[in-house]
JSON list of C-alpha atoms in Angstrom, two decimals:
[
{"chain": "A", "resi": 30, "resn": "MET", "atom": "CA", "xyz": [92.69, 56.96, 122.58]},
{"chain": "A", "resi": 31, "resn": "MET", "atom": "CA", "xyz": [91.52, 60.24, 124.07]},
{"chain": "A", "resi": 32, "resn": "SER", "atom": "CA", "xyz": [90.42, 62.83, 121.50]},
{"chain": "A", "resi": 33, "resn": "SER", "atom": "CA", "xyz": [92.32, 66.09, 121.61]},
{"chain": "A", "resi": 34, "resn": "SER", "atom": "CA", "xyz": [90.86, 69.56, 121.34]},
{"chain": "A", "resi": 35, "resn": "PRO", "atom": "CA", "xyz": [90.32, 71.15, 117.92]},
{"chain": "A", "resi": 36, "resn": "GLU", "atom": "CA", "xyz": [93.01, 73.70, 118.82]},
{"chain": "A", "resi": 37, "resn": "ALA", "atom": "CA", "xyz": [95.53, 70.94, 119.55]},
{"chain": "A", "resi": 38, "resn": "GLU", "atom": "CA", "xyz": [94.68, 69.16, 116.30]},
{"chain": "A", "resi": 39, "resn": "LEU", "atom": "CA", "xyz": [95.03, 72.41, 114.34]},
{"chain": "A", "resi": 40, "resn": "ALA", "atom": "CA", "xyz": [98.37, 73.22, 115.99]},
{"chain": "A", "resi": 41, "resn": "GLU", "atom": "CA", "xyz": [99.65, 69.73, 115.24]},
{"chain": "A", "resi": 42, "resn": "SER", "atom": "CA", "xyz": [98.55, 69.82, 111.60]},
{"chain": "A", "resi": 43, "resn": "LEU", "atom": "CA", "xyz": [100.06, 73.28, 111.03]},
{"chain": "A", "resi": 44, "resn": "THR", "atom": "CA", "xyz": [103.35, 72.41, 112.72]},
{"chain": "A", "resi": 45, "resn": "ASN", "atom": "CA", "xyz": [104.69, 70.59, 109.66]},
{"chain": "A", "resi": 46, "resn": "GLU", "atom": "CA", "xyz": [103.89, 73.59, 107.48]},
{"chain": "A", "resi": 47, "resn": "VAL", "atom": "CA", "xyz": [105.85, 75.97, 109.71]},
{"chain": "A", "resi": 48, "resn": "THR", "atom": "CA", "xyz": [108.88, 73.76, 110.41]},
{"chain": "A", "resi": 49, "resn": "CYS", "atom": "CA", "xyz": [112.29, 74.69, 109.06]},
{"chain": "A", "resi": 50, "resn": "PRO", "atom": "CA", "xyz": [113.69, 71.88, 106.88]},
{"chain": "A", "resi": 51, "resn": "ILE", "atom": "CA", "xyz": [117.18, 72.49, 108.26]},
{"chain": "A", "resi": 52, "resn": "CYS", "atom": "CA", "xyz": [116.70, 72.57, 112.06]},
{"chain": "A", "resi": 53, "resn": "LEU", "atom": "CA", "xyz": [113.30, 70.79, 112.08]},
{"chain": "A", "resi": 54, "resn": "GLU", "atom": "CA", "xyz": [111.96, 73.33, 114.57]},
{"chain": "A", "resi": 55, "resn": "LEU", "atom": "CA", "xyz": [109.31, 76.01, 114.13]},
{"chain": "A", "resi": 56, "resn": "TYR", "atom": "CA", "xyz": [110.66, 78.80, 111.97]},
{"chain": "A", "resi": 57, "resn": "CYS", "atom": "CA", "xyz": [112.51, 81.54, 113.83]},
{"chain": "A", "resi": 58, "resn": "ASP", "atom": "CA", "xyz": [112.74, 84.71, 111.72]},
{"chain": "A", "resi": 59, "resn": "PRO", "atom": "CA", "xyz": [111.70, 82.90, 108.52]},
{"chain": "A", "resi": 60, "resn": "VAL", "atom": "CA", "xyz": [113.18, 84.08, 105.24]},
{"chain": "A", "resi": 61, "resn": "ARG", "atom": "CA", "xyz": [112.23, 83.18, 101.68]},
{"chain": "A", "resi": 62, "resn": "LEU", "atom": "CA", "xyz": [114.71, 82.49, 98.91]},
{"chain": "A", "resi": 63, "resn": "GLU", "atom": "CA", "xyz": [114.10, 83.42, 95.28]},
{"chain": "A", "resi": 64, "resn": "CYS", "atom": "CA", "xyz": [112.98, 79.82, 94.65]},
{"chain": "A", "resi": 65, "resn": "GLU", "atom": "CA", "xyz": [110.18, 80.36, 97.23]},
{"chain": "A", "resi": 66, "resn": "HIS", "atom": "CA", "xyz": [111.61, 77.92, 99.81]},
{"chain": "A", "resi": 67, "resn": "ASN", "atom": "CA", "xyz": [111.64, 79.11, 103.43]},
{"chain": "A", "resi": 68, "resn": "PHE", "atom": "CA", "xyz": [114.21, 78.67, 106.20]},
{"chain": "A", "resi": 69, "resn": "CYS", "atom": "CA", "xyz": [115.09, 80.22, 109.56]},
{"chain": "A", "resi": 70, "resn": "ARG", "atom": "CA", "xyz": [117.40, 83.16, 108.84]},
{"chain": "A", "resi": 71, "resn": "SER", "atom": "CA", "xyz": [120.09, 81.76, 111.14]},
{"chain": "A", "resi": 72, "resn": "CYS", "atom": "CA", "xyz": [119.78, 78.21, 109.72]},
{"chain": "A", "resi": 73, "resn": "ILE", "atom": "CA", "xyz": [120.26, 79.19, 106.09]},
{"chain": "A", "resi": 74, "resn": "SER", "atom": "CA", "xyz": [123.04, 81.63, 107.02]},
{"chain": "A", "resi": 75, "resn": "LYS", "atom": "CA", "xyz": [124.89, 78.92, 108.99]},
{"chain": "A", "resi": 76, "resn": "TYR", "atom": "CA", "xyz": [124.31, 76.44, 106.17]},
{"chain": "A", "resi": 77, "resn": "TRP", "atom": "CA", "xyz": [125.96, 78.77, 103.68]},
{"chain": "A", "resi": 78, "resn": "LEU", "atom": "CA", "xyz": [128.75, 79.76, 106.09]},
{"chain": "A", "resi": 79, "resn": "ARG", "atom": "CA", "xyz": [129.62, 76.07, 106.56]},
{"chain": "A", "resi": 80, "resn": "GLY", "atom": "CA", "xyz": [129.87, 75.87, 102.79]},
{"chain": "A", "resi": 81, "resn": "GLY", "atom": "CA", "xyz": [126.92, 73.51, 102.45]},
{"chain": "A", "resi": 82, "resn": "GLU", "atom": "CA", "xyz": [126.16, 72.74, 98.82]},
{"chain": "A", "resi": 83, "resn": "GLU", "atom": "CA", "xyz": [127.81, 75.78, 97.31]},
{"chain": "A", "resi": 84, "resn": "GLY", "atom": "CA", "xyz": [126.96, 76.09, 93.67]},
{"chain": "A", "resi": 85, "resn": "SER", "atom": "CA", "xyz": [129.43, 77.02, 91.00]},
{"chain": "A", "resi": 86, "resn": "ALA", "atom": "CA", "xyz": [129.40, 80.78, 90.73]},
{"chain": "A", "resi": 87, "resn": "PRO", "atom": "CA", "xyz": [128.68, 82.38, 87.36]},
{"chain": "A", "resi": 88, "resn": "GLU", "atom": "CA", "xyz": [131.65, 83.76, 85.43]},
{"chain": "A", "resi": 89, "resn": "GLY", "atom": "CA", "xyz": [133.26, 86.70, 87.24]},
{"chain": "A", "resi": 90, "resn": "GLN", "atom": "CA", "xyz": [131.60, 86.08, 90.63]},
{"chain": "A", "resi": 91, "resn": "SER", "atom": "CA", "xyz": [133.35, 84.63, 93.66]},
{"chain": "A", "resi": 92, "resn": "GLN", "atom": "CA", "xyz": [130.50, 82.79, 95.36]},
{"chain": "A", "resi": 93, "resn": "ALA", "atom": "CA", "xyz": [127.08, 81.34, 94.62]},
{"chain": "A", "resi": 94, "resn": "PHE", "atom": "CA", "xyz": [124.41, 80.18, 97.04]},
{"chain": "A", "resi": 95, "resn": "THR", "atom": "CA", "xyz": [122.37, 76.99, 96.64]},
{"chain": "A", "resi": 96, "resn": "CYS", "atom": "CA", "xyz": [118.93, 76.22, 98.05]},
{"chain": "A", "resi": 97, "resn": "PRO", "atom": "CA", "xyz": [119.23, 73.10, 100.26]},
{"chain": "A", "resi": 98, "resn": "GLN", "atom": "CA", "xyz": [115.83, 71.87, 99.04]},
{"chain": "A", "resi": 99, "resn": "CYS", "atom": "CA", "xyz": [115.73, 72.38, 95.27]},
{"chain": "A", "resi": 100, "resn": "ARG", "atom": "CA", "xyz": [119.45, 73.02, 94.61]},
{"chain": "A", "resi": 101, "resn": "GLU", "atom": "CA", "xyz": [118.68, 76.19, 92.65]},
{"chain": "A", "resi": 102, "resn": "ILE", "atom": "CA", "xyz": [121.78, 78.38, 92.49]},
{"chain": "A", "resi": 103, "resn": "PHE", "atom": "CA", "xyz": [121.66, 82.08, 93.34]},
{"chain": "A", "resi": 104, "resn": "PRO", "atom": "CA", "xyz": [124.56, 84.36, 92.37]},
{"chain": "A", "resi": 105, "resn": "GLN", "atom": "CA", "xyz": [123.84, 86.76, 95.19]},
{"chain": "A", "resi": 106, "resn": "LEU", "atom": "CA", "xyz": [122.48, 86.43, 98.71]},
{"chain": "A", "resi": 107, "resn": "GLN", "atom": "CA", "xyz": [118.97, 87.85, 98.99]},
{"chain": "A", "resi": 108, "resn": "LEU", "atom": "CA", "xyz": [117.06, 86.80, 102.08]},
{"chain": "A", "resi": 109, "resn": "ARG", "atom": "CA", "xyz": [113.55, 88.23, 102.22]},
{"chain": "A", "resi": 110, "resn": "THR", "atom": "CA", "xyz": [111.70, 88.10, 105.54]},
{"chain": "A", "resi": 111, "resn": "ASN", "atom": "CA", "xyz": [108.50, 86.11, 105.05]},
{"chain": "A", "resi": 112, "resn": "ARG", "atom": "CA", "xyz": [106.11, 88.20, 107.13]},
{"chain": "A", "resi": 113, "resn": "LEU", "atom": "CA", "xyz": [103.09, 86.02, 106.40]},
{"chain": "A", "resi": 114, "resn": "LEU", "atom": "CA", "xyz": [104.96, 82.95, 107.63]},
{"chain": "A", "resi": 115, "resn": "CYS", "atom": "CA", "xyz": [106.10, 84.92, 110.72]},
{"chain": "A", "resi": 116, "resn": "ASN", "atom": "CA", "xyz": [102.45, 85.59, 111.57]},
{"chain": "A", "resi": 117, "resn": "ILE", "atom": "CA", "xyz": [101.44, 81.97, 111.01]},
{"chain": "A", "resi": 118, "resn": "VAL", "atom": "CA", "xyz": [104.29, 80.72, 113.21]},
{"chain": "A", "resi": 119, "resn": "GLU", "atom": "CA", "xyz": [103.22, 83.13, 115.98]},
{"chain": "A", "resi": 120, "resn": "ARG", "atom": "CA", "xyz": [99.67, 81.79, 115.82]},
{"chain": "A", "resi": 121, "resn": "VAL", "atom": "CA", "xyz": [100.84, 78.17, 115.86]},
{"chain": "A", "resi": 122, "resn": "ARG", "atom": "CA", "xyz": [103.03, 78.90, 118.90]},
{"chain": "A", "resi": 123, "resn": "LYS", "atom": "CA", "xyz": [100.04, 80.47, 120.65]},
{"chain": "A", "resi": 124, "resn": "LEU", "atom": "CA", "xyz": [97.80, 77.52, 119.73]},
{"chain": "A", "resi": 125, "resn": "ARG", "atom": "CA", "xyz": [100.41, 75.14, 121.10]},
{"chain": "A", "resi": 126, "resn": "VAL", "atom": "CA", "xyz": [100.68, 77.01, 124.39]},
{"chain": "A", "resi": 127, "resn": "ASP", "atom": "CA", "xyz": [96.90, 77.37, 124.70]},
{"chain": "A", "resi": 128, "resn": "SER", "atom": "CA", "xyz": [96.11, 73.76, 123.86]},
{"chain": "A", "resi": 129, "resn": "TRP", "atom": "CA", "xyz": [98.92, 71.97, 125.74]},
{"chain": "A", "resi": 130, "resn": "GLY", "atom": "CA", "xyz": [99.72, 74.50, 128.46]},
{"chain": "A", "resi": 131, "resn": "THR", "atom": "CA", "xyz": [103.32, 74.49, 127.24]},
{"chain": "A", "resi": 132, "resn": "ALA", "atom": "CA", "xyz": [105.39, 75.69, 124.33]},
{"chain": "A", "resi": 133, "resn": "SER", "atom": "CA", "xyz": [105.62, 72.09, 123.14]},
{"chain": "A", "resi": 134, "resn": "ALA", "atom": "CA", "xyz": [103.63, 70.96, 120.09]},
{"chain": "A", "resi": 135, "resn": "SER", "atom": "CA", "xyz": [102.38, 67.85, 121.82]},
{"chain": "A", "resi": 136, "resn": "PRO", "atom": "CA", "xyz": [103.24, 65.55, 124.67]},
{"chain": "A", "resi": 137, "resn": "PRO", "atom": "CA", "xyz": [106.76, 64.12, 124.37]},
{"chain": "A", "resi": 138, "resn": "GLU", "atom": "CA", "xyz": [107.01, 61.60, 121.54]},
{"chain": "A", "resi": 139, "resn": "GLY", "atom": "CA", "xyz": [106.36, 58.06, 122.65]},
{"chain": "A", "resi": 140, "resn": "SER", "atom": "CA", "xyz": [105.20, 59.13, 126.09]},
{"chain": "A", "resi": 141, "resn": "GLY", "atom": "CA", "xyz": [101.64, 58.00, 125.48]},
{"chain": "A", "resi": 142, "resn": "ALA", "atom": "CA", "xyz": [100.36, 61.11, 127.24]},
{"chain": "A", "resi": 143, "resn": "ALA", "atom": "CA", "xyz": [97.49, 61.65, 124.83]},
{"chain": "A", "resi": 144, "resn": "GLU", "atom": "CA", "xyz": [96.47, 58.00, 125.11]},
{"chain": "A", "resi": 145, "resn": "ARG", "atom": "CA", "xyz": [96.69, 58.00, 128.91]},
{"chain": "A", "resi": 146, "resn": "GLY", "atom": "CA", "xyz": [94.90, 61.31, 129.20]},
{"chain": "A", "resi": 147, "resn": "THR", "atom": "CA", "xyz": [97.65, 63.19, 131.02]},
{"chain": "A", "resi": 148, "resn": "PRO", "atom": "CA", "xyz": [96.20, 66.64, 131.74]},
{"chain": "A", "resi": 149, "resn": "ALA", "atom": "CA", "xyz": [97.70, 69.61, 129.92]},
{"chain": "A", "resi": 150, "resn": "GLY", "atom": "CA", "xyz": [100.40, 71.28, 131.96]},
{"chain": "A", "resi": 151, "resn": "PHE", "atom": "CA", "xyz": [101.55, 68.04, 133.61]},
{"chain": "A", "resi": 152, "resn": "CYS", "atom": "CA", "xyz": [104.48, 65.76, 132.80]},
{"chain": "A", "resi": 153, "resn": "ALA", "atom": "CA", "xyz": [103.36, 62.55, 131.13]},
{"chain": "A", "resi": 154, "resn": "LYS", "atom": "CA", "xyz": [106.33, 60.69, 132.62]},
{"chain": "A", "resi": 155, "resn": "HIS", "atom": "CA", "xyz": [106.17, 61.87, 136.25]},
{"chain": "A", "resi": 156, "resn": "GLY", "atom": "CA", "xyz": [102.72, 63.43, 136.65]},
{"chain": "A", "resi": 157, "resn": "GLU", "atom": "CA", "xyz": [104.32, 66.61, 138.01]},
{"chain": "A", "resi": 158, "resn": "ARG", "atom": "CA", "xyz": [103.34, 70.12, 136.92]},
{"chain": "A", "resi": 159, "resn": "LEU", "atom": "CA", "xyz": [105.47, 71.50, 134.06]},
{"chain": "A", "resi": 160, "resn": "LYS", "atom": "CA", "xyz": [107.47, 74.30, 135.68]},
{"chain": "A", "resi": 161, "resn": "VAL", "atom": "CA", "xyz": [110.74, 74.39, 133.74]},
{"chain": "A", "resi": 162, "resn": "TYR", "atom": "CA", "xyz": [111.50, 75.20, 130.10]},
{"chain": "A", "resi": 163, "resn": "CYS", "atom": "CA", "xyz": [114.40, 73.29, 128.52]},
{"chain": "A", "resi": 164, "resn": "GLN", "atom": "CA", "xyz": [115.91, 75.80, 126.12]},
{"chain": "A", "resi": 165, "resn": "ASP", "atom": "CA", "xyz": [118.04, 73.19, 124.36]},
{"chain": "A", "resi": 166, "resn": "GLU", "atom": "CA", "xyz": [115.06, 71.00, 123.42]},
{"chain": "A", "resi": 167, "resn": "GLN", "atom": "CA", "xyz": [112.51, 73.84, 123.46]},
{"chain": "A", "resi": 168, "resn": "VAL", "atom": "CA", "xyz": [110.07, 71.89, 125.58]},
{"chain": "A", "resi": 169, "resn": "ALA", "atom": "CA", "xyz": [108.37, 72.35, 128.95]},
{"chain": "A", "resi": 170, "resn": "ILE", "atom": "CA", "xyz": [109.39, 69.80, 131.57]},
{"chain": "A", "resi": 171, "resn": "CYS", "atom": "CA", "xyz": [108.81, 69.06, 135.24]},
{"chain": "A", "resi": 172, "resn": "VAL", "atom": "CA", "xyz": [111.44, 69.52, 137.97]},
{"chain": "A", "resi": 173, "resn": "VAL", "atom": "CA", "xyz": [112.10, 65.76, 138.06]},
{"chain": "A", "resi": 174, "resn": "CYS", "atom": "CA", "xyz": [112.90, 65.77, 134.32]},
{"chain": "A", "resi": 175, "resn": "ALA", "atom": "CA", "xyz": [115.06, 68.87, 134.85]},
{"chain": "A", "resi": 176, "resn": "VAL", "atom": "CA", "xyz": [117.43, 67.00, 137.17]},
{"chain": "A", "resi": 177, "resn": "SER", "atom": "CA", "xyz": [117.39, 63.78, 135.15]},
{"chain": "A", "resi": 178, "resn": "ARG", "atom": "CA", "xyz": [120.33, 62.73, 132.99]},
{"chain": "A", "resi": 179, "resn": "ASP", "atom": "CA", "xyz": [118.26, 63.49, 129.86]},
{"chain": "A", "resi": 180, "resn": "HIS", "atom": "CA", "xyz": [118.38, 67.23, 130.61]},
{"chain": "A", "resi": 181, "resn": "LYS", "atom": "CA", "xyz": [121.37, 67.37, 132.99]},
{"chain": "A", "resi": 182, "resn": "ASP", "atom": "CA", "xyz": [123.58, 69.71, 130.96]},
{"chain": "A", "resi": 183, "resn": "HIS", "atom": "CA", "xyz": [120.82, 71.67, 129.21]},
{"chain": "A", "resi": 184, "resn": "SER", "atom": "CA", "xyz": [120.06, 75.38, 129.56]},
{"chain": "A", "resi": 185, "resn": "MET", "atom": "CA", "xyz": [116.80, 75.92, 131.46]},
{"chain": "A", "resi": 186, "resn": "ALA", "atom": "CA", "xyz": [114.52, 78.69, 132.63]},
{"chain": "A", "resi": 187, "resn": "PRO", "atom": "CA", "xyz": [111.39, 78.84, 134.77]},
{"chain": "A", "resi": 188, "resn": "ILE", "atom": "CA", "xyz": [108.39, 78.24, 132.48]},
{"chain": "A", "resi": 189, "resn": "GLN", "atom": "CA", "xyz": [106.77, 81.60, 133.29]},
{"chain": "A", "resi": 190, "resn": "GLU", "atom": "CA", "xyz": [110.01, 83.41, 132.46]},
{"chain": "A", "resi": 191, "resn": "ALA", "atom": "CA", "xyz": [110.25, 81.57, 129.11]},
{"chain": "A", "resi": 192, "resn": "LEU", "atom": "CA", "xyz": [106.62, 82.36, 128.27]},
{"chain": "A", "resi": 193, "resn": "GLN", "atom": "CA", "xyz": [107.17, 86.03, 129.14]},
{"chain": "A", "resi": 194, "resn": "GLU", "atom": "CA", "xyz": [110.25, 86.13, 126.91]},
{"chain": "A", "resi": 195, "resn": "CYS", "atom": "CA", "xyz": [108.19, 84.67, 124.03]},
{"chain": "A", "resi": 196, "resn": "LYS", "atom": "CA", "xyz": [105.55, 87.36, 124.54]},
{"chain": "A", "resi": 197, "resn": "VAL", "atom": "CA", "xyz": [108.16, 90.13, 124.66]},
{"chain": "A", "resi": 198, "resn": "ARG", "atom": "CA", "xyz": [109.77, 88.82, 121.46]},
{"chain": "A", "resi": 199, "resn": "GLY", "atom": "CA", "xyz": [106.33, 88.61, 119.86]},
{"chain": "A", "resi": 200, "resn": "LEU", "atom": "CA", "xyz": [106.36, 84.82, 119.58]},
{"chain": "A", "resi": 201, "resn": "GLY", "atom": "CA", "xyz": [103.45, 83.95, 121.77]}
]
């Protein structure tokens, strides 16, 4: 097995720490609940809108909110932006781009790219340069993958355009 760079190893080890337990993606606008658990703002909002695990509201209140992880019940919605986690996520995204040449954490799962030594910035499956960003799967892909049935109906953008958008939004 080919050894990866220290940056790639760091990005991979930090990825689990900065992954939303609801969407299983890197946090996007992470917020902290009173119980200290973190979620993407949109994920926890959608979770509560869908009525996921609503707690019984205290006497005289119409709704309570429950943490999906610890089940602690909150009588009122208070989402606090976790600025420290925002900064860590930004750095992990940058490490991922720098170490793999894409916004992806690592080569596609099961592709064997690391074992085969596929160069960063190239598709492990087709050997083509990664030029397209699949917005649905949030991964860089080659043009062959882009027209394959795996990505046929997905939203896509040129990789440079996606990277620029990340920089503009302060994510990369």
